[in-house]
mmCIF file of C-alpha atoms in Angstrom:
data_model
loop_
_atom_site.group_PDB
_atom_site.id
_atom_site.type_symbol
_atom_site.label_atom_id
_atom_site.label_comp_id
_atom_site.label_asym_id
_atom_site.label_seq_id
_atom_site.Cartn_x
_atom_site.Cartn_y
_atom_site.Cartn_z
ATOM 1 C CA MET R 1 24.957 9.082 -10.589
ATOM 2 C CA SER R 2 23.474 6.153 -8.804
ATOM 3 C CA LEU R 3 20.595 6.538 -6.403
ATOM 4 C CA GLN R 4 20.634 5.657 -2.797
ATOM 5 C CA PRO R 5 21.570 1.928 -1.571
ATOM 6 C CA LEU R 6 18.171 -0.006 -1.260
ATOM 7 C CA GLU R 7 19.738 -1.974 1.659
ATOM 8 C CA TRP R 8 17.788 -5.158 1.367
ATOM 9 C CA ARG R 9 16.834 -7.037 4.372
ATOM 10 C CA LYS R 10 15.351 -10.352 4.887
ATOM 11 C CA LEU R 11 12.137 -11.228 6.887
ATOM 12 C CA PRO R 12 12.058 -14.579 8.801
ATOM 13 C CA THR R 13 10.795 -17.090 6.313
ATOM 14 C CA ARG R 14 7.301 -18.278 7.123
ATOM 15 C CA THR R 15 6.637 -22.090 6.884
ATOM 16 C CA LEU R 16 3.253 -22.784 6.425
ATOM 17 C CA SER R 17 1.308 -25.861 7.619
ATOM 18 C CA ASN R 18 1.437 -27.762 4.355
ATOM 19 C CA VAL R 19 5.181 -28.080 4.015
ATOM 20 C CA GLY R 20 6.474 -30.848 1.755
ATOM 21 C CA THR R 21 3.180 -31.849 0.451
ATOM 22 C CA SER R 22 0.877 -30.834 -2.582
ATOM 23 C CA ALA R 23 -1.822 -29.355 -0.363
ATOM 24 C CA THR R 24 -2.686 -25.814 -0.805
ATOM 25 C CA GLN R 25 -3.269 -22.822 1.436
ATOM 26 C CA SER R 26 -6.391 -20.439 0.653
ATOM 27 C CA VAL R 27 -5.417 -17.159 -1.017
ATOM 28 C CA SER R 28 -6.968 -15.219 2.271
ATOM 29 C CA SER R 29 -4.579 -17.371 4.242
ATOM 30 C CA LEU R 30 -1.632 -16.473 2.237
ATOM 31 C CA LEU R 31 -2.554 -12.669 2.343
ATOM 32 C CA ASP R 32 -3.023 -12.896 6.171
ATOM 33 C CA ASN R 33 0.717 -14.640 6.467
ATOM 34 C CA ILE R 34 2.120 -11.867 4.382
ATOM 35 C CA TYR R 35 0.277 -9.291 6.576
ATOM 36 C CA ASP R 36 1.830 -10.833 9.717
ATOM 37 C CA MET R 37 5.193 -10.913 8.354
ATOM 38 C CA MET R 38 5.116 -7.277 7.455
ATOM 39 C CA THR R 39 3.924 -6.424 11.007
ATOM 40 C CA GLY R 40 6.988 -8.124 12.505
ATOM 41 C CA SER R 41 9.528 -6.670 14.756
ATOM 42 C CA LEU R 42 12.463 -8.821 13.922
ATOM 43 C CA TYR R 43 14.666 -9.681 10.747
ATOM 44 C CA PHE R 44 15.734 -13.144 9.962
ATOM 45 C CA ASP R 45 18.919 -12.777 12.089
ATOM 46 C CA GLY R 46 17.013 -11.601 15.398
ATOM 47 C CA SER R 47 17.916 -7.806 14.700
ATOM 48 C CA THR R 48 15.278 -5.372 15.421
ATOM 49 C CA ARG R 49 12.934 -4.089 12.608
ATOM 50 C CA VAL R 50 11.192 -0.760 13.106
ATOM 51 C CA ALA R 51 8.179 -0.047 10.729
ATOM 52 C CA GLY R 52 8.735 3.092 8.623
ATOM 53 C CA SER R 53 12.651 3.089 9.675
ATOM 54 C CA GLY R 54 15.638 1.976 7.354
ATOM 55 C CA SER R 55 14.382 -0.604 4.947
ATOM 56 C CA ALA R 56 11.296 -1.587 6.861
ATOM 57 C CA TRP R 57 7.911 -0.815 5.089
ATOM 58 C CA GLN R 58 5.135 0.649 6.959
ATOM 59 C CA THR R 59 1.404 0.649 7.593
ATOM 60 C CA PRO R 60 0.207 -2.765 5.955
ATOM 61 C CA THR R 61 -3.481 -2.584 5.769
ATOM 62 C CA LYS R 62 -6.066 -5.428 4.892
ATOM 63 C CA VAL R 63 -8.844 -5.045 2.752
ATOM 64 C CA THR R 64 -11.562 -7.819 3.883
ATOM 65 C CA VAL R 65 -14.702 -8.777 1.924
ATOM 66 C CA SER R 66 -16.977 -11.052 3.877
ATOM 67 C CA SER R 67 -14.508 -11.776 6.466
ATOM 68 C CA LYS R 68 -12.070 -12.698 3.756
ATOM 69 C CA THR R 69 -8.695 -11.059 3.166
ATOM 70 C CA GLU R 70 -8.489 -9.689 -0.363
ATOM 71 C CA ALA R 71 -5.863 -7.585 -0.375
ATOM 72 C CA LEU R 72 -3.311 -5.546 1.583
ATOM 73 C CA TYR R 73 -1.299 -2.562 0.749
ATOM 74 C CA MET R 74 1.616 -0.956 2.401
ATOM 75 C CA PHE R 75 4.200 1.804 1.821
ATOM 76 C CA PRO R 76 7.999 2.279 2.052
ATOM 77 C CA ALA R 77 9.983 3.694 4.671
ATOM 78 C CA TYR R 78 11.570 6.132 2.341
ATOM 79 C CA GLN R 79 9.028 8.202 -0.170
ATOM 80 C CA THR R 80 9.852 10.722 -2.831
ATOM 81 C CA GLN R 81 7.666 13.216 -4.333
ATOM 82 C CA VAL R 82 6.451 10.483 -6.645
ATOM 83 C CA SER R 83 4.928 8.460 -3.482
ATOM 84 C CA GLN R 84 4.318 4.840 -4.005
ATOM 85 C CA SER R 85 2.462 1.845 -2.559
ATOM 86 C CA ILE R 86 2.496 -1.907 -3.110
ATOM 87 C CA ILE R 87 -0.752 -3.885 -3.164
ATOM 88 C CA ILE R 88 -0.750 -7.654 -2.676
ATOM 89 C CA ALA R 89 -4.405 -9.236 -3.811
ATOM 90 C CA GLY R 90 -6.270 -12.218 -4.647
ATOM 91 C CA ARG R 91 -9.809 -13.653 -4.447
ATOM 92 C CA GLU R 92 -11.087 -17.026 -3.737
ATOM 93 C CA SER R 93 -13.681 -18.498 -6.111
ATOM 94 C CA THR R 94 -16.273 -18.031 -3.387
ATOM 95 C CA SER R 95 -15.572 -14.249 -3.353
ATOM 96 C CA THR R 96 -18.519 -11.845 -3.685
ATOM 97 C CA THR R 97 -16.218 -9.041 -5.380
ATOM 98 C CA THR R 98 -18.076 -8.404 -8.667
ATOM 99 C CA SER R 99 -15.622 -5.839 -9.763
ATOM 100 C CA LEU R 100 -12.336 -7.168 -11.064
ATOM 101 C CA PRO R 101 -9.295 -5.093 -10.738
ATOM 102 C CA ALA R 102 -7.439 -4.332 -13.875
ATOM 103 C CA THR R 103 -4.472 -6.549 -14.486
ATOM 104 C CA ALA R 104 -1.169 -5.628 -16.449
ATOM 105 C CA SER R 105 -0.907 -5.604 -20.207
ATOM 106 C CA MET R 106 -0.904 -9.047 -21.523
ATOM 107 C CA GLU R 107 -1.995 -10.451 -18.241
ATOM 108 C CA PRO R 108 -5.205 -12.158 -18.395
ATOM 109 C CA ALA R 109 -8.008 -11.062 -16.291
ATOM 110 C CA LEU R 110 -7.693 -11.532 -12.534
ATOM 111 C CA THR R 111 -8.428 -15.181 -11.888
ATOM 112 C CA ALA R 112 -9.480 -16.763 -8.629
ATOM 113 C CA ASN R 113 -7.089 -18.409 -6.451
ATOM 114 C CA TYR R 114 -3.896 -16.564 -7.448
ATOM 115 C CA VAL R 115 -1.870 -14.115 -5.544
ATOM 116 C CA TYR R 116 -1.203 -10.688 -7.553
ATOM 117 C CA ILE R 117 0.772 -7.839 -7.057
ATOM 118 C CA ALA R 118 0.968 -4.252 -8.201
ATOM 119 C CA ASN R 119 2.919 -1.040 -7.991
ATOM 120 C CA VAL R 120 0.973 2.277 -7.535
ATOM 121 C CA LYS R 121 2.711 5.508 -8.298
ATOM 122 C CA ASN R 122 1.293 8.953 -6.986
ATOM 123 C CA ALA R 123 -0.210 7.090 -4.045
ATOM 124 C CA SER R 124 -0.231 10.023 -1.593
ATOM 125 C CA GLY R 125 -4.160 10.038 -1.587
ATOM 126 C CA SER R 126 -6.592 8.030 0.512
ATOM 127 C CA PHE R 127 -7.003 4.435 -0.223
ATOM 128 C CA ILE R 128 -10.093 3.932 -2.350
ATOM 129 C CA GLN R 129 -10.198 0.160 -3.187
ATOM 130 C CA TYR R 130 -7.763 -2.353 -4.394
ATOM 131 C CA ASN R 131 -10.089 -2.874 -7.542
ATOM 132 C CA SER R 132 -10.371 0.810 -8.248
ATOM 133 C CA THR R 133 -8.898 2.265 -11.485
ATOM 134 C CA PHE R 134 -7.337 4.843 -9.121
ATOM 135 C CA PRO R 135 -6.395 2.983 -6.036
ATOM 136 C CA PHE R 136 -5.304 6.187 -4.028
ATOM 137 C CA GLY R 137 -7.736 8.776 -5.761
ATOM 138 C CA SER R 138 -7.288 10.712 -8.957
ATOM 139 C CA GLY R 139 -4.104 10.780 -10.304
ATOM 140 C CA SER R 140 -2.812 7.536 -8.529
ATOM 141 C CA TYR R 141 -1.870 5.049 -11.384
ATOM 142 C CA SER R 142 -1.399 1.301 -11.033
ATOM 143 C CA THR R 143 0.965 -1.195 -13.192
ATOM 144 C CA GLY R 144 -2.048 -3.477 -13.167
ATOM 145 C CA TYR R 145 -1.958 -6.665 -11.239
ATOM 146 C CA VAL R 146 0.514 -9.661 -12.275
ATOM 147 C CA ALA R 147 0.148 -12.867 -10.663
ATOM 148 C CA ILE R 148 3.012 -14.420 -8.362
ATOM 149 C CA SER R 149 1.548 -17.766 -7.035
ATOM 150 C CA PRO R 150 0.425 -20.700 -8.733
ATOM 151 C CA ALA R 151 -3.278 -21.939 -8.798
ATOM 152 C CA ALA R 152 -4.880 -24.074 -6.272
ATOM 153 C CA SER R 153 -5.909 -26.899 -8.546
ATOM 154 C CA GLY R 154 -2.045 -27.442 -9.592
ATOM 155 C CA ILE R 155 0.847 -28.090 -7.534
ATOM 156 C CA GLY R 156 -0.032 -25.733 -4.557
ATOM 157 C CA PHE R 157 0.562 -22.250 -3.597
ATOM 158 C CA GLY R 158 3.818 -22.848 -1.992
ATOM 159 C CA ASP R 159 4.244 -23.947 1.562
ATOM 160 C CA LYS R 160 7.034 -21.106 2.491
ATOM 161 C CA ILE R 161 6.980 -17.441 2.175
ATOM 162 C CA THR R 162 10.045 -15.434 2.011
ATOM 163 C CA ILE R 163 10.066 -11.588 1.784
ATOM 164 C CA TYR R 164 12.961 -9.183 1.095
ATOM 165 C CA GLU R 165 12.251 -5.607 1.869
ATOM 166 C CA SER R 166 14.264 -2.375 1.082
ATOM 167 C CA LYS R 167 14.130 1.262 1.171
ATOM 168 C CA GLU R 168 12.025 1.748 -1.908
ATOM 169 C CA ALA R 169 11.460 -1.900 -3.123
ATOM 170 C CA LEU R 170 9.561 -5.257 -1.896
ATOM 171 C CA SER R 171 9.902 -8.779 -2.971
ATOM 172 C CA VAL R 172 7.624 -11.586 -2.230
ATOM 173 C CA PHE R 173 8.465 -15.349 -2.835
ATOM 174 C CA PHE R 174 6.489 -18.784 -2.561
ATOM 175 C CA TYR R 175 8.585 -21.830 -2.242
ATOM 176 C CA GLU R 176 6.984 -25.431 -3.052
ATOM 177 C CA THR R 177 9.100 -27.968 -1.169
ATOM 178 C CA SER R 178 7.408 -30.867 -2.877
ATOM 179 C CA ILE R 179 8.821 -29.737 -6.206
ATOM 180 C CA ASN R 180 11.586 -27.340 -5.110
ATOM 181 C CA GLY R 181 9.722 -24.539 -6.990
ATOM 182 C CA ASN R 182 10.169 -20.941 -6.495
ATOM 183 C CA PHE R 183 7.511 -18.206 -7.347
ATOM 184 C CA GLY R 184 7.122 -14.429 -7.022
ATOM 185 C CA GLY R 185 7.871 -11.080 -7.772
ATOM 186 C CA ILE R 186 9.518 -7.811 -7.143
ATOM 187 C CA ALA R 187 7.861 -4.210 -7.016
ATOM 188 C CA GLY R 188 8.636 -0.638 -6.426
ATOM 189 C CA ALA R 189 11.534 1.696 -7.409
ATOM 190 C CA ILE R 190 13.340 -1.162 -9.258
ATOM 191 C CA VAL R 191 15.291 0.395 -11.893
ATOM 192 C CA ASP R 192 18.056 3.111 -11.581
ATOM 193 C CA PRO R 193 18.664 4.949 -14.757
ATOM 194 C CA GLU R 194 22.008 5.760 -13.647
ATOM 195 C CA GLN R 195 22.196 9.384 -14.981
ATOM 196 C CA SER R 196 23.433 12.340 -13.083
ATOM 197 C CA SER R 197 20.958 14.470 -14.867
ATOM 198 C CA PRO R 198 18.128 12.197 -16.403
ATOM 199 C CA THR R 199 15.844 13.877 -19.102
ATOM 200 C CA PRO R 200 12.563 14.614 -17.242
ATOM 201 C CA SER R 201 9.836 12.781 -18.942
ATOM 202 C CA LEU R 202 12.102 10.502 -21.076
ATOM 203 C CA ASP R 203 14.443 8.825 -18.931
ATOM 204 C CA ALA R 204 12.871 8.896 -15.259
ATOM 205 C CA GLU R 205 10.480 10.328 -12.978
ATOM 206 C CA THR R 206 11.051 13.412 -11.420
ATOM 207 C CA ASP R 207 12.817 11.759 -8.524
ATOM 208 C CA GLY R 208 15.430 9.979 -11.039
ATOM 209 C CA ARG R 209 13.694 6.583 -10.623
ATOM 210 C CA ILE R 210 11.557 3.923 -12.709
ATOM 211 C CA TYR R 211 8.838 2.128 -11.037
ATOM 212 C CA GLY R 212 7.149 -1.018 -11.694
ATOM 213 C CA VAL R 213 7.063 -4.834 -10.962
ATOM 214 C CA THR R 214 8.662 -7.969 -12.232
ATOM 215 C CA THR R 215 7.764 -11.785 -11.879
ATOM 216 C CA THR R 216 8.944 -15.144 -12.243
ATOM 217 C CA GLY R 217 6.022 -16.592 -13.972
ATOM 218 C CA PRO R 218 4.118 -18.555 -11.455
ATOM 219 C CA VAL R 219 2.862 -21.481 -13.683
ATOM 220 C CA LEU R 220 5.392 -22.551 -15.993
ATOM 221 C CA GLY R 221 7.587 -24.497 -13.716
ATOM 222 C CA ALA R 222 8.535 -21.996 -11.462
ATOM 223 C CA LEU R 223 11.917 -20.087 -11.608
ATOM 224 C CA SER R 224 14.066 -22.013 -13.855
ATOM 225 C CA ALA R 225 17.559 -23.417 -12.837
ATOM 226 C CA THR R 226 18.782 -21.608 -15.867
ATOM 227 C CA PHE R 227 16.717 -18.278 -15.922
ATOM 228 C CA LEU R 228 20.089 -16.049 -16.239
ATOM 229 C CA THR R 229 21.352 -18.071 -19.287
ATOM 230 C CA ASP R 230 18.087 -18.986 -21.054
ATOM 231 C CA THR R 231 16.913 -16.119 -23.025
ATOM 232 C CA SER R 232 13.393 -17.479 -23.724
ATOM 233 C CA ALA R 233 10.493 -15.503 -22.901
ATOM 234 C CA ALA R 234 9.386 -18.195 -20.358
ATOM 235 C CA GLN R 235 12.057 -17.224 -18.172
ATOM 236 C CA GLY R 236 11.952 -15.117 -14.793
ATOM 237 C CA PHE R 237 12.313 -11.356 -15.112
ATOM 238 C CA THR R 238 11.848 -11.151 -18.820
ATOM 239 C CA HIS R 239 8.446 -9.850 -19.973
ATOM 240 C CA SER R 240 6.610 -12.362 -22.020
ATOM 241 C CA THR R 241 3.778 -11.108 -24.386
ATOM 242 C CA THR R 242 1.955 -14.314 -24.362
ATOM 243 C CA SER R 243 -1.361 -13.490 -22.662
ATOM 244 C CA THR R 244 -1.586 -16.500 -20.454
ATOM 245 C CA ILE R 245 -1.526 -16.521 -16.835
ATOM 246 C CA GLY R 246 1.780 -17.799 -15.695
ATOM 247 C CA TYR R 247 4.121 -16.143 -17.835
ATOM 248 C CA PRO R 248 6.829 -13.851 -16.385
ATOM 249 C CA ARG R 249 6.473 -10.137 -16.478
ATOM 250 C CA PHE R 250 8.518 -7.121 -16.375
ATOM 251 C CA ILE R 251 6.303 -3.908 -16.478
ATOM 252 C CA VAL R 252 7.508 -0.538 -15.561
ATOM 253 C CA PHE R 253 5.991 3.045 -15.758
ATOM 254 C CA THR R 254 6.753 5.194 -18.665
ATOM 255 C CA PRO R 255 8.221 8.181 -16.760
ATOM 256 C CA TYR R 256 5.828 10.951 -15.982
ATOM 257 C CA GLU R 257 3.060 8.997 -17.590
ATOM 258 C CA LYS R 258 0.109 6.383 -16.592
ATOM 259 C CA SER R 259 1.130 4.023 -19.194
ATOM 260 C CA THR R 260 3.594 1.262 -18.961
ATOM 261 C CA MET R 261 6.410 -0.450 -21.057
ATOM 262 C CA PHE R 262 7.965 -3.990 -21.074
ATOM 263 C CA GLY R 263 11.495 -4.689 -20.013
ATOM 264 C CA SER R 264 13.703 -7.342 -19.063
ATOM 265 C CA ILE R 265 16.841 -8.055 -17.177
ATOM 266 C CA GLU R 266 19.730 -8.913 -19.214
ATOM 267 C CA LYS R 267 20.870 -12.697 -19.548
ATOM 268 C CA ILE R 268 24.402 -13.964 -19.044
ATOM 269 C CA ASN R 269 24.800 -15.339 -22.519
ATOM 270 C CA ASN R 270 23.038 -12.434 -24.142
ATOM 271 C CA ALA R 271 25.169 -10.746 -26.808
ATOM 272 C CA ASN R 272 25.060 -7.543 -24.441
ATOM 273 C CA GLY R 273 25.739 -9.737 -21.299
ATOM 274 C CA GLN R 274 29.131 -10.204 -19.710
ATOM 275 C CA GLY R 275 29.455 -13.946 -20.970
ATOM 276 C CA PHE R 276 30.853 -15.103 -17.564
ATOM 277 C CA SER R 277 30.089 -18.615 -16.626
ATOM 278 C CA VAL R 278 27.883 -18.371 -13.442
ATOM 279 C CA SER R 279 29.758 -21.693 -12.157
ATOM 280 C CA THR R 280 33.314 -20.079 -12.393
ATOM 281 C CA TYR R 281 33.947 -16.623 -12.843
ATOM 282 C CA TYR R 282 32.070 -15.172 -9.521
ATOM 283 C CA THR R 283 34.666 -16.232 -7.002
ATOM 284 C CA THR R 284 38.229 -14.368 -6.928
ATOM 285 C CA LEU R 285 41.436 -16.336 -6.702
ATOM 286 C CA SER R 286 41.473 -15.996 -2.875
ATOM 287 C CA GLY R 287 37.802 -17.224 -2.875
ATOM 288 C CA LYS R 288 36.013 -14.084 -2.349
ATOM 289 C CA THR R 289 32.458 -13.866 -3.722
ATOM 290 C CA VAL R 290 32.046 -11.459 -6.679
ATOM 291 C CA THR R 291 28.753 -9.693 -7.732
ATOM 292 C CA HIS R 292 27.799 -8.023 -11.091
ATOM 293 C CA PRO R 293 25.387 -5.239 -11.599
ATOM 294 C CA ILE R 294 22.386 -6.317 -13.879
ATOM 295 C CA LYS R 295 21.316 -4.069 -16.698
ATOM 296 C CA CYS R 296 17.570 -3.484 -17.905
ATOM 297 C CA ALA R 297 16.302 -2.697 -21.130
ATOM 298 C CA ARG R 298 12.961 -1.877 -22.723
ATOM 299 C CA LYS R 299 11.650 -4.712 -24.620
ATOM 300 C CA GLN R 300 9.445 -3.531 -27.180
ATOM 301 C CA ILE R 301 9.499 -2.382 -30.861
ATOM 302 C CA ILE R 302 12.409 0.070 -29.899
ATOM 303 C CA THR R 303 14.639 -1.356 -27.297
ATOM 304 C CA SER R 304 16.613 0.890 -25.126
ATOM 305 C CA TYR R 305 18.826 0.689 -22.038
ATOM 306 C CA ILE R 306 16.548 1.871 -19.218
ATOM 307 C CA GLY R 307 18.880 1.451 -16.245
ATOM 308 C CA ARG R 308 20.309 -0.940 -13.490
ATOM 309 C CA PHE R 309 18.112 -3.472 -11.489
ATOM 310 C CA ARG R 310 18.268 -1.607 -8.289
ATOM 311 C CA ASP R 311 20.797 -3.263 -5.797
ATOM 312 C CA ILE R 312 20.149 -6.894 -7.372
ATOM 313 C CA SER R 313 23.320 -8.550 -8.743
ATOM 314 C CA PHE R 314 24.329 -11.500 -10.508
ATOM 315 C CA THR R 315 26.608 -13.802 -8.321
ATOM 316 C CA LYS R 316 27.756 -17.441 -8.127
ATOM 317 C CA LYS R 317 25.580 -20.185 -8.149
ATOM 318 C CA SER R 318 23.964 -20.538 -4.726
ATOM 319 C CA PHE R 319 21.063 -22.236 -2.928
ATOM 320 C CA ASN R 320 17.887 -20.523 -2.928
ATOM 321 C CA ASN R 321 16.922 -18.403 0.470
ATOM 322 C CA SER R 322 20.774 -18.617 1.510
ATOM 323 C CA ILE R 323 23.021 -15.856 3.017
ATOM 324 C CA ILE R 324 25.785 -14.740 0.555
ATOM 325 C CA ARG R 325 28.881 -13.871 2.630
ATOM 326 C CA ASN R 326 32.628 -13.162 1.851
ATOM 327 C CA SER R 327 34.219 -16.409 2.912
ATOM 328 C CA SER R 328 37.459 -14.554 4.138
ATOM 329 C CA THR R 329 35.608 -11.981 6.151
ATOM 330 C CA ALA R 330 32.065 -13.536 6.861
ATOM 331 C CA THR R 331 30.556 -10.154 5.692
ATOM 332 C CA THR R 332 27.105 -10.471 4.725
ATOM 333 C CA LEU R 333 26.743 -9.476 1.077
ATOM 334 C CA GLY R 334 23.138 -10.366 0.302
ATOM 335 C CA PHE R 335 20.237 -12.932 -0.161
ATOM 336 C CA ALA R 336 20.351 -15.580 -2.670
ATOM 337 C CA LEU R 337 17.403 -15.985 -4.900
ATOM 338 C CA SER R 338 17.465 -19.169 -7.249
ATOM 339 C CA SER R 339 15.242 -22.055 -8.329
ATOM 340 C CA SER R 340 15.879 -24.582 -5.515
ATOM 341 C CA GLU R 341 16.867 -25.014 -1.860
ATOM 342 C CA ALA R 342 18.021 -28.482 -2.836
ATOM 343 C CA ALA R 343 20.861 -27.562 -5.336
ATOM 344 C CA PRO R 344 22.839 -24.498 -6.080
ATOM 345 C CA ASN R 345 21.598 -23.141 -9.429
ATOM 346 C CA GLU R 346 21.988 -19.680 -11.114
ATOM 347 C CA THR R 347 21.465 -16.834 -8.733
ATOM 348 C CA ILE R 348 20.765 -13.173 -8.270
ATOM 349 C CA MET R 349 21.598 -11.523 -4.942
ATOM 350 C CA PHE R 350 19.549 -8.889 -3.109
ATOM 351 C CA ASN R 351 22.631 -6.659 -2.076
ATOM 352 C CA TYR R 352 22.666 -6.079 1.806
ATOM 353 C CA SER R 353 24.433 -2.775 1.459
#
């Protein structure tokens, strides 16, 4: 039995002052922009957004150090008994913060001038600090931070920010127009074990969910145009065990534990995939758009099916950040995530309903 639909919604894309150039934004500026987006009252189409209602995340809170924003944390509109929060953080090279927060397994120590994301479960207590072992007090556990933006010394942080939010998960992506590069991550209750009675402590948390974070990998050329058909560890949403900043990660909590495990979404040309061409098999005879659920697996010594990527689907090649609709009815199906806004490439879709 599947969990409730997440009902992904798109916030207005934020275009920054460095659009189309290799200039960069400071980490603090990027976090401030994300905060502003998360306190907005409208979605991309002008519909009303009410914090804490529907898919709208709530109480985004800044953490400042010497007048610089180093983190912000927020909560979903819908909480279960396994309460969760997402923290987005980063520090500049001039930061006076001396105690670095823990990064996720295989992720190098937190590096200045990157933006990171982490998922915290059991986050019902009072916030302690973003670099605390227990960010929301004893019993709260973090996946550890993973990088979602490139370094200031490279091609730039990106000049556009796109955020998709849902009832129990959040995604943040940075787009660099000068290279048509897309970087980012998805965090929250991102995996549905799809079992009517998941075995407690083995298949799912007490609420039937699996929590965690997955990223594109922010340094190795951003999201690849072929990230769904290329099974290499350098492609998005497949956990790489290379302990170098910038490789993609897929890290979820082991149910009932503070420990984490590595995972991956299925790839289209994988032996376990459906084997359909993303160019030709995602449109019906009448021209309607077709979507297909994405399976997730544990990717360690013993591999196992862990569930379905929650309300994120395969679909036809599309331009990044575009709205996917059925051509015959104009019904919104969801929002496209791909490598480029300049050409239609392999795409996953955040399902609207």
